[in-house]
Coordinates of C-alpha atoms in Angstrom, one line a residue:
Chain A
M13 CA 100.6 113.7 120.5
N14 CA 97.4 113.4 118.4
G15 CA 96.2 110.2 116.8
T16 CA 95.9 109.8 113.1
L17 CA 92.7 109.7 111.2
Y18 CA 92.5 106.9 108.6
G19 CA 89.9 106.8 105.8
V20 CA 90.0 103.2 104.9
G21 CA 88.5 101.8 101.8
V22 CA 87.1 98.3 102.5
G23 CA 86.3 97.4 98.9
P24 CA 83.1 96.3 97.2
G25 CA 81.9 93.7 99.7
A26 CA 84.0 90.5 99.8
P27 CA 86.1 90.4 103.0
D28 CA 89.2 89.3 101.1
L29 CA 89.0 92.3 98.7
I30 CA 90.3 94.6 101.3
T31 CA 94.0 95.5 101.0
L32 CA 96.8 94.3 103.2
R33 CA 97.2 97.9 104.4
A34 CA 93.5 98.3 105.2
F35 CA 93.6 95.0 107.2
R36 CA 96.7 96.1 109.1
I37 CA 95.1 99.5 110.0
I38 CA 91.7 98.1 110.9
T39 CA 93.1 95.4 113.2
G40 CA 95.6 97.9 114.7
A41 CA 93.4 100.9 115.4
P42 CA 91.9 101.3 118.9
V43 CA 88.9 103.2 117.5
I44 CA 86.8 102.1 114.5
A45 CA 84.0 104.3 113.0
W46 CA 81.5 103.3 110.3
P47 CA 78.5 104.7 108.5
A48 CA 75.2 102.9 108.8
P49 CA 71.6 103.6 107.9
D50 CA 69.4 105.0 110.7
V51 CA 68.0 101.5 111.3
G52 CA 70.0 98.3 110.6
D53 CA 73.5 97.1 110.0
S54 CA 76.5 98.9 108.5
F55 CA 77.5 97.4 105.1
A56 CA 81.1 98.7 105.6
R57 CA 81.3 97.1 109.0
S58 CA 80.0 93.8 107.8
I59 CA 82.9 93.5 105.3
V60 CA 85.5 93.5 108.1
A61 CA 83.3 92.2 111.0
A62 CA 85.3 89.0 111.4
S63 CA 88.5 91.0 112.0
L64 CA 87.2 93.4 114.7
R65 CA 87.9 92.7 118.4
P66 CA 85.7 93.4 121.4
D67 CA 88.4 95.8 122.9
Q68 CA 88.1 98.2 119.9
I69 CA 85.9 101.2 120.5
E70 CA 83.3 101.5 117.7
I71 CA 81.5 104.7 116.6
A72 CA 78.3 104.3 114.6
I73 CA 77.6 107.2 112.2
R74 CA 73.9 106.8 111.4
I75 CA 72.7 108.6 108.3
P76 CA 69.1 108.5 107.1
M77 CA 69.2 107.1 103.6
R78 CA 66.0 107.8 101.8
T79 CA 65.1 111.3 102.9
E80 CA 65.2 114.0 100.3
R81 CA 67.8 116.6 101.1
Y82 CA 68.0 115.7 104.7
P83 CA 70.2 118.1 106.6
A84 CA 72.9 115.6 107.6
A85 CA 75.5 118.3 108.3
D86 CA 74.8 118.1 112.0
I87 CA 75.2 114.3 112.0
Y88 CA 78.7 114.7 110.5
D89 CA 79.5 117.6 112.8
Q90 CA 78.7 115.4 115.8
A91 CA 80.6 112.4 114.4
A92 CA 83.6 114.6 113.7
E93 CA 83.6 115.9 117.3
E94 CA 83.3 112.4 118.7
I95 CA 86.2 111.2 116.5
A96 CA 88.2 114.4 117.3
A97 CA 88.0 113.6 121.0
H98 CA 89.7 110.2 120.5
L99 CA 92.4 111.8 118.2
E100 CA 93.1 114.4 120.8
E101 CA 93.7 111.6 123.3
G102 CA 96.3 110.1 121.0
R103 CA 94.1 107.3 119.7
D104 CA 94.2 106.5 115.9
V105 CA 90.7 106.3 114.4
A106 CA 89.9 104.2 111.3
V107 CA 86.8 105.2 109.4
L108 CA 85.5 102.3 107.3
C109 CA 84.4 103.3 103.8
E110 CA 82.5 101.1 101.3
G111 CA 84.7 100.8 98.1
D112 CA 87.1 103.7 98.1
P113 CA 86.9 106.6 100.6
F114 CA 87.0 109.4 97.9
F115 CA 84.9 107.8 95.3
Y116 CA 81.3 108.8 96.0
G117 CA 81.9 108.1 99.7
S118 CA 80.6 109.9 102.7
F119 CA 84.0 109.9 104.3
M120 CA 84.7 113.2 102.5
Y121 CA 82.3 114.9 104.9
L122 CA 84.5 113.8 107.9
H123 CA 87.6 114.6 105.9
E124 CA 86.7 118.2 105.3
R125 CA 85.9 118.7 109.0
L126 CA 89.0 116.9 110.5
A127 CA 91.8 117.0 107.9
P128 CA 92.6 120.7 108.7
R129 CA 93.1 119.8 112.4
F130 CA 94.6 116.2 112.4
D131 CA 97.0 114.0 110.3
C132 CA 94.7 112.2 107.9
Q133 CA 95.7 109.2 105.7
I134 CA 93.6 107.8 102.9
V135 CA 93.8 104.0 102.2
P136 CA 92.4 103.6 98.7
G137 CA 90.1 100.7 98.1
V138 CA 88.8 98.5 95.3
S139 CA 85.8 100.2 93.7
S140 CA 82.6 98.3 92.9
V141 CA 83.0 99.5 89.3
M142 CA 86.1 97.4 88.9
A143 CA 84.5 94.5 90.8
A144 CA 81.4 94.6 88.5
A145 CA 83.5 94.5 85.4
G146 CA 85.5 91.6 86.8
A147 CA 82.3 89.7 87.8
L148 CA 80.8 90.2 84.3
G149 CA 84.1 89.2 82.6
L150 CA 83.8 92.4 80.7
P151 CA 86.9 94.6 80.2
L152 CA 85.8 98.1 81.2
A153 CA 88.1 100.4 79.3
S154 CA 91.0 99.9 77.0
R155 CA 93.6 102.0 75.1
N156 CA 92.1 105.4 74.5
D157 CA 88.5 104.7 75.6
V158 CA 86.7 107.5 77.4
L159 CA 85.1 106.1 80.6
T160 CA 82.3 108.1 82.3
I161 CA 80.7 107.4 85.6
V162 CA 77.3 108.9 86.1
P163 CA 75.0 108.6 89.2
G164 CA 71.6 107.2 88.4
P165 CA 69.7 110.3 89.8
S166 CA 71.2 112.5 87.0
D167 CA 68.5 113.9 84.8
D168 CA 67.6 112.4 81.4
G169 CA 69.3 115.2 79.3
N170 CA 72.6 114.8 81.2
L171 CA 72.5 111.0 81.1
R172 CA 71.9 111.0 77.4
Q173 CA 74.7 113.5 76.7
Q174 CA 77.2 111.6 78.8
I175 CA 76.3 108.2 77.3
A176 CA 76.6 109.7 73.8
A177 CA 80.0 111.3 74.5
A178 CA 81.7 108.4 76.2
D179 CA 82.9 105.0 74.9
V180 CA 81.9 103.3 78.1
T181 CA 79.4 104.7 80.7
V182 CA 78.8 103.3 84.1
I183 CA 75.5 104.3 85.7
M184 CA 75.7 103.8 89.4
K185 CA 73.3 104.0 92.3
L186 CA 70.3 103.0 90.3
G187 CA 67.6 102.0 92.8
R188 CA 64.4 103.8 92.0
H189 CA 65.9 105.4 89.0
A190 CA 66.4 102.1 87.2
D191 CA 63.3 102.1 85.1
R192 CA 63.9 105.6 83.8
V193 CA 67.6 104.8 83.0
R194 CA 66.6 101.6 81.2
A195 CA 64.0 103.3 79.1
L196 CA 66.6 105.9 78.1
I197 CA 69.2 103.3 77.2
A198 CA 66.5 101.5 75.1
D199 CA 65.5 104.7 73.4
M200 CA 69.2 105.2 72.5
G201 CA 69.3 101.7 71.0
L202 CA 72.0 100.6 73.4
T203 CA 70.3 97.9 75.5
G204 CA 72.2 95.3 73.5
H205 CA 75.4 97.0 74.4
S206 CA 74.6 97.1 78.1
H207 CA 75.1 94.9 81.2
Y208 CA 73.7 94.9 84.7
A209 CA 75.5 94.1 87.9
E210 CA 74.3 94.1 91.5
R211 CA 76.1 93.5 94.8
V212 CA 78.8 91.8 92.8
T213 CA 81.2 90.7 95.5
I214 CA 78.8 90.0 98.3
E215 CA 78.8 86.2 99.0
G216 CA 75.5 84.7 97.9
A217 CA 74.0 88.1 96.8
A218 CA 75.9 88.8 93.6
F219 CA 73.9 89.0 90.3
T220 CA 74.9 90.0 86.8
C221 CA 73.3 89.7 83.4
P222 CA 73.0 91.3 80.0
L223 CA 70.6 94.3 80.5
S224 CA 68.2 92.7 78.0
D225 CA 67.7 89.8 80.5
L226 CA 67.0 91.9 83.6
G227 CA 63.2 91.6 83.2
D228 CA 61.1 92.7 86.3
R229 CA 63.8 92.0 88.8
P230 CA 63.8 94.7 91.5
V231 CA 66.9 96.9 91.3
P232 CA 68.6 97.9 94.6
Y233 CA 70.7 101.0 95.4
F234 CA 74.0 99.0 95.1
S235 CA 73.7 98.2 91.4
M236 CA 75.0 99.5 88.1
I237 CA 74.6 99.4 84.4
I238 CA 77.6 99.4 82.1
V239 CA 77.0 100.7 78.6
Q240 CA 79.7 100.0 76.0
R241 CA 78.8 102.2 73.1
S242 CA 82.1 101.5 71.5
T243 CA 85.5 100.3 72.7
Q244 CA 88.9 100.3 71.2
L245 CA 89.8 96.8 72.2
A246 CA 92.7 95.8 70.0
A247 CA 95.9 94.0 70.8
T248 CA 98.5 96.4 69.6
G249 CA 100.3 97.1 72.9
D250 CA 100.6 100.7 71.7
R251 CA 101.2 103.2 74.5
S252 CA 101.9 106.2 72.3
Chain B
M16 CA 91.3 68.9 85.0
N17 CA 92.5 72.3 83.6
G18 CA 93.9 74.9 85.8
T19 CA 92.3 78.3 86.4
L20 CA 93.5 81.6 84.8
Y21 CA 93.5 84.5 87.3
G22 CA 93.7 88.1 86.2
V23 CA 95.1 89.6 89.4
G24 CA 95.0 93.4 90.0
V25 CA 98.1 94.3 92.1
G26 CA 97.1 97.9 92.7
P27 CA 98.8 101.1 92.0
G28 CA 102.3 100.3 93.3
A29 CA 102.6 99.9 97.0
P30 CA 103.1 96.3 98.0
D31 CA 100.5 96.6 100.8
L32 CA 97.8 97.9 98.4
I33 CA 97.2 94.5 97.0
T34 CA 94.1 92.7 98.3
L35 CA 94.1 89.7 100.6
R36 CA 92.7 87.7 97.7
A37 CA 95.4 88.8 95.3
F38 CA 98.1 87.9 97.9
R39 CA 96.6 84.4 98.5
I40 CA 96.3 83.7 94.7
I41 CA 99.8 85.0 93.9
T42 CA 101.5 83.1 96.7
G43 CA 99.5 79.9 95.9
A44 CA 99.8 79.8 92.1
P45 CA 102.4 77.5 90.6
V46 CA 102.8 79.8 87.5
I47 CA 103.0 83.6 87.5
A48 CA 102.9 85.7 84.3
W49 CA 103.6 89.4 84.1
P50 CA 103.8 92.2 81.5
A51 CA 107.1 94.0 81.0
P52 CA 108.7 96.4 78.6
D53 CA 110.9 94.9 75.9
V54 CA 114.0 95.9 78.0
G55 CA 113.9 96.3 81.8
D56 CA 111.9 95.3 84.8
S57 CA 108.2 94.6 85.1
F58 CA 106.4 97.2 87.2
A59 CA 103.6 94.7 88.1
R60 CA 106.1 92.1 89.2
S61 CA 108.0 94.6 91.3
I62 CA 104.9 95.2 93.4
V63 CA 104.7 91.6 94.6
A64 CA 108.4 90.6 94.1
A65 CA 108.9 90.0 97.9
S66 CA 106.1 87.4 97.9
L67 CA 107.3 85.3 95.0
R68 CA 109.2 82.1 95.5
P69 CA 111.9 80.4 93.4
D70 CA 109.8 77.4 92.8
Q71 CA 107.1 79.4 91.0
I72 CA 107.4 79.3 87.2
E73 CA 107.5 82.8 85.8
I74 CA 106.4 83.9 82.3
A75 CA 107.5 87.3 81.0
I76 CA 105.2 89.0 78.5
R77 CA 107.4 91.6 76.9
I78 CA 105.6 94.3 75.0
P79 CA 107.4 97.1 73.2
M80 CA 106.1 100.4 74.8
R81 CA 106.8 103.3 72.6
T82 CA 106.3 102.0 69.1
E83 CA 103.4 103.5 67.2
R84 CA 100.8 100.9 66.4
Y85 CA 103.2 98.0 66.9
P86 CA 101.5 94.8 65.9
A87 CA 101.6 93.1 69.4
A88 CA 98.9 90.6 68.5
D89 CA 101.5 87.9 67.9
I90 CA 103.1 88.6 71.3
Y91 CA 99.7 88.0 73.0
D92 CA 99.0 85.0 70.8
Q93 CA 102.3 83.5 71.9
A94 CA 101.9 84.3 75.6
A95 CA 98.4 82.9 75.5
E96 CA 99.7 79.6 74.1
E97 CA 102.4 79.4 76.7
I98 CA 99.8 80.0 79.5
A99 CA 97.4 77.6 77.9
A100 CA 100.0 74.9 78.0
H101 CA 100.2 75.2 81.8
L102 CA 96.4 75.4 82.3
E103 CA 96.0 72.2 80.2
E104 CA 98.5 70.5 82.6
G105 CA 96.2 71.5 85.5
R106 CA 98.4 74.4 86.8
D107 CA 96.7 77.6 87.8
V108 CA 98.3 80.7 86.3
A109 CA 98.1 84.2 87.9
V110 CA 98.6 87.1 85.5
L111 CA 99.8 90.2 87.4
C112 CA 98.1 93.4 86.3
E113 CA 99.0 96.9 87.3
G114 CA 96.0 98.5 89.1
D115 CA 92.9 96.7 88.0
P116 CA 92.9 94.0 85.3
F117 CA 90.0 95.4 83.3
F118 CA 90.8 99.1 83.7
Y119 CA 93.1 100.1 80.8
G120 CA 95.0 96.9 81.4
S121 CA 96.7 94.6 78.8
F122 CA 95.2 91.6 80.5
M123 CA 92.1 91.9 78.4
Y124 CA 94.2 90.7 75.4
L125 CA 94.9 87.5 77.2
H126 CA 91.4 87.3 78.5
E127 CA 89.8 87.4 75.0
R128 CA 92.2 84.6 73.9
L129 CA 91.9 82.3 76.9
A130 CA 88.5 82.9 78.6
P131 CA 86.6 81.0 75.9
R132 CA 88.7 77.9 76.6
F133 CA 89.5 78.0 80.4
D134 CA 87.9 79.0 83.7
C135 CA 89.0 82.6 84.2
Q136 CA 88.6 84.6 87.5
I137 CA 89.2 88.4 87.8
V138 CA 90.6 89.7 91.0
P139 CA 89.8 93.5 90.9
G140 CA 92.5 95.8 92.2
V141 CA 92.9 99.4 93.5
S142 CA 93.1 101.8 90.6
S143 CA 95.8 104.5 90.5
V144 CA 92.9 107.0 90.1
M145 CA 91.7 106.3 93.6
A146 CA 95.3 106.2 94.9
A147 CA 96.0 109.6 93.4
A148 CA 92.9 111.2 94.9
G149 CA 93.9 109.7 98.3
A150 CA 97.5 111.0 98.0
L151 CA 96.3 114.4 97.1
G152 CA 93.8 114.5 99.9
L153 CA 91.2 115.4 97.3
P154 CA 87.8 113.8 97.2
L155 CA 87.3 112.6 93.6
A156 CA 83.6 112.5 93.2
S157 CA 80.6 113.0 95.4
R158 CA 76.8 112.8 95.3
N159 CA 75.7 113.2 91.7
D160 CA 79.0 114.3 90.2
V161 CA 79.8 113.0 86.8
L162 CA 83.4 111.6 86.7
T163 CA 85.1 111.1 83.3
I164 CA 88.4 109.3 82.7
V165 CA 90.2 110.3 79.5
P166 CA 93.5 109.0 78.2
G167 CA 96.0 111.7 77.5
P168 CA 96.4 110.7 73.8
S169 CA 92.8 111.8 73.1
D170 CA 92.6 114.7 70.6
D171 CA 92.1 118.3 71.7
G172 CA 88.4 118.4 70.6
N173 CA 87.5 115.3 72.5
L174 CA 89.4 116.4 75.6
R175 CA 87.8 119.8 75.6
Q176 CA 84.3 118.3 75.2
Q177 CA 84.8 115.7 78.0
I178 CA 86.2 118.3 80.4
A179 CA 83.4 120.7 79.7
A180 CA 80.7 118.0 80.2
A181 CA 82.0 116.4 83.4
D182 CA 82.1 117.7 86.9
V183 CA 85.5 115.9 87.5
T184 CA 87.8 114.7 84.7
V185 CA 90.9 112.5 85.2
I186 CA 93.4 112.6 82.4
M187 CA 95.6 109.6 82.5
K188 CA 98.7 108.3 80.8
L189 CA 100.1 111.8 80.1
G190 CA 103.7 111.3 79.2
R191 CA 104.5 113.1 76.0
H192 CA 101.0 114.5 75.8
A193 CA 101.4 116.5 79.0
D194 CA 102.3 119.9 77.5
R195 CA 99.4 119.8 75.1
V196 CA 96.9 118.8 77.8
R197 CA 98.2 121.5 80.2
A198 CA 97.8 124.2 77.5
L199 CA 94.3 123.1 76.8
I200 CA 93.4 123.2 80.5
A201 CA 94.9 126.6 80.8
D202 CA 93.0 127.8 77.7
M203 CA 89.8 126.6 79.4
G204 CA 90.6 128.6 82.5
L205 CA 90.8 125.5 84.7
T206 CA 94.4 125.3 85.8
G207 CA 93.4 126.6 89.2
H208 CA 90.9 123.8 89.5
S209 CA 93.5 121.1 88.6
H210 CA 95.9 118.9 90.4
Y211 CA 98.8 116.7 89.2
A212 CA 99.8 113.2 90.5
E213 CA 102.6 110.9 89.5
R214 CA 103.5 107.4 90.7
V215 CA 101.5 108.1 93.8
T216 CA 102.0 104.9 95.7
I217 CA 105.5 104.0 94.8
E218 CA 107.8 104.3 97.8
G219 CA 110.1 107.3 97.3
A220 CA 108.8 108.1 93.9
A221 CA 105.4 109.7 94.6
F222 CA 104.8 113.3 93.7
T223 CA 101.7 115.4 93.8
C224 CA 101.0 119.2 93.4
P225 CA 98.5 121.7 92.2
L226 CA 98.9 121.8 88.5
S227 CA 99.9 125.5 88.6
D228 CA 103.0 124.4 90.6
L229 CA 104.2 121.8 88.1
G230 CA 106.6 124.0 86.2
D231 CA 109.1 122.3 83.9
R232 CA 109.1 118.9 85.7
P233 CA 109.3 116.1 83.2
V234 CA 106.0 114.1 83.1
P235 CA 106.2 110.3 83.0
Y236 CA 103.6 107.9 81.5
F237 CA 102.3 106.9 84.9
S238 CA 100.9 110.3 85.8
M239 CA 97.5 112.0 85.8
I240 CA 95.8 115.4 86.0
I241 CA 92.5 115.7 87.9
V242 CA 90.3 118.6 86.8
Q243 CA 87.5 119.5 89.2
R244 CA 85.3 121.9 87.1
S245 CA 82.6 121.6 89.7
T246 CA 81.7 119.3 92.5
Q247 CA 78.6 118.8 94.5
L248 CA 80.3 118.3 97.9
A249 CA 77.7 119.0 100.5
A250 CA 76.9 117.1 103.6
T251 CA 73.3 116.2 103.2
G252 CA 73.6 112.4 103.3
D253 CA 71.0 112.3 100.6
R254 CA 70.8 109.1 98.6
S255 CA 67.6 109.9 96.8

């Protein structure tokens, strides 16, 4: 009998923000796979490192990060085959996913290759978007607010249109797009309605501030800006 | 010394989709508060019921659900005062929140009343949006997709604009708005791009299907439609 493929969300960074189900599956699976940059450690693995055991087989899926349109399809093909070999031998495989597996995660590339052939279970995880709102003490969306999530690489026209149409906009994956996005928010007169969050649940690395206080701080890839153009915060308890 | 107020996300419904941190705080807090309808059980409490102990003090916050623009401010005022009394006595209070505390949750009404006076910690939770995508086996957003979340009560013009502008739209809290929303999606020619999910992680109550298969099934409040107008799913590993 084939093993089961698990796409396991390990949350935004703090080891205790994984779910009970994720913990059970990660500690029980004979094979653990995780994404990593071509050089260096896996962020997803670091979150659960203290729970892994030497007798678990580990598969590193190394993806170049900064290359424009790098043809990574062959990397996922190869990882899928390596995982498939374990599943065919009856071993469950848990793939560690930063945040949630299906929310801007690379797990979907394994899922599309393996779900047609094997039983696949998704374990949803806490998203960094929710973690950022919590760290900022800033309710994200309420009542009938429209919440839009836009990746930082989106072009200016699209960013502007999305921010203007939503009550709350979260711009993720800022990195080298940060200056351009900040200039656009300033031009829309929304800097004072915006907050910045970075690595919010990583011990000792979290940082949040009003966007107007960000200054010249370098902005990493794992960062976001939350723009609250308007919200409908009002205590009516109405669920009409 | 005052106690700490915790806004604890208990996830989308399955007891094992709470985080390790939520479990530790809920089992350790001397006082537990939870929202409930005016008549009947609390969904948030039911998720963690097996972990609660008789020696924990429980505070029910009963909010009428179906009343148009009910003035619930006095209910939150009263609950905040009841919670404040415990905090002033040095007892920590954990407020249970379906999904995530700051993602369309009523906790924000307590937060705005109590955070200025007491230490307040948010424990982010797994959102039903991520749980639904996982249950459907449907990657939610990838690469530079724009993801928009729109509450079902939004008017037709806004719904149409949001769906047309986003790559992926999640329409939540359908309930009595379901027929109108479905007609609008059909009119946009997007029924074939849409899926339906309901109570996705509640044991024995979960249901998902392509929207075209929904038929006359009654649609509850805890339900959503995911419209994937376009996605950028492609295995390039590009994080540019």
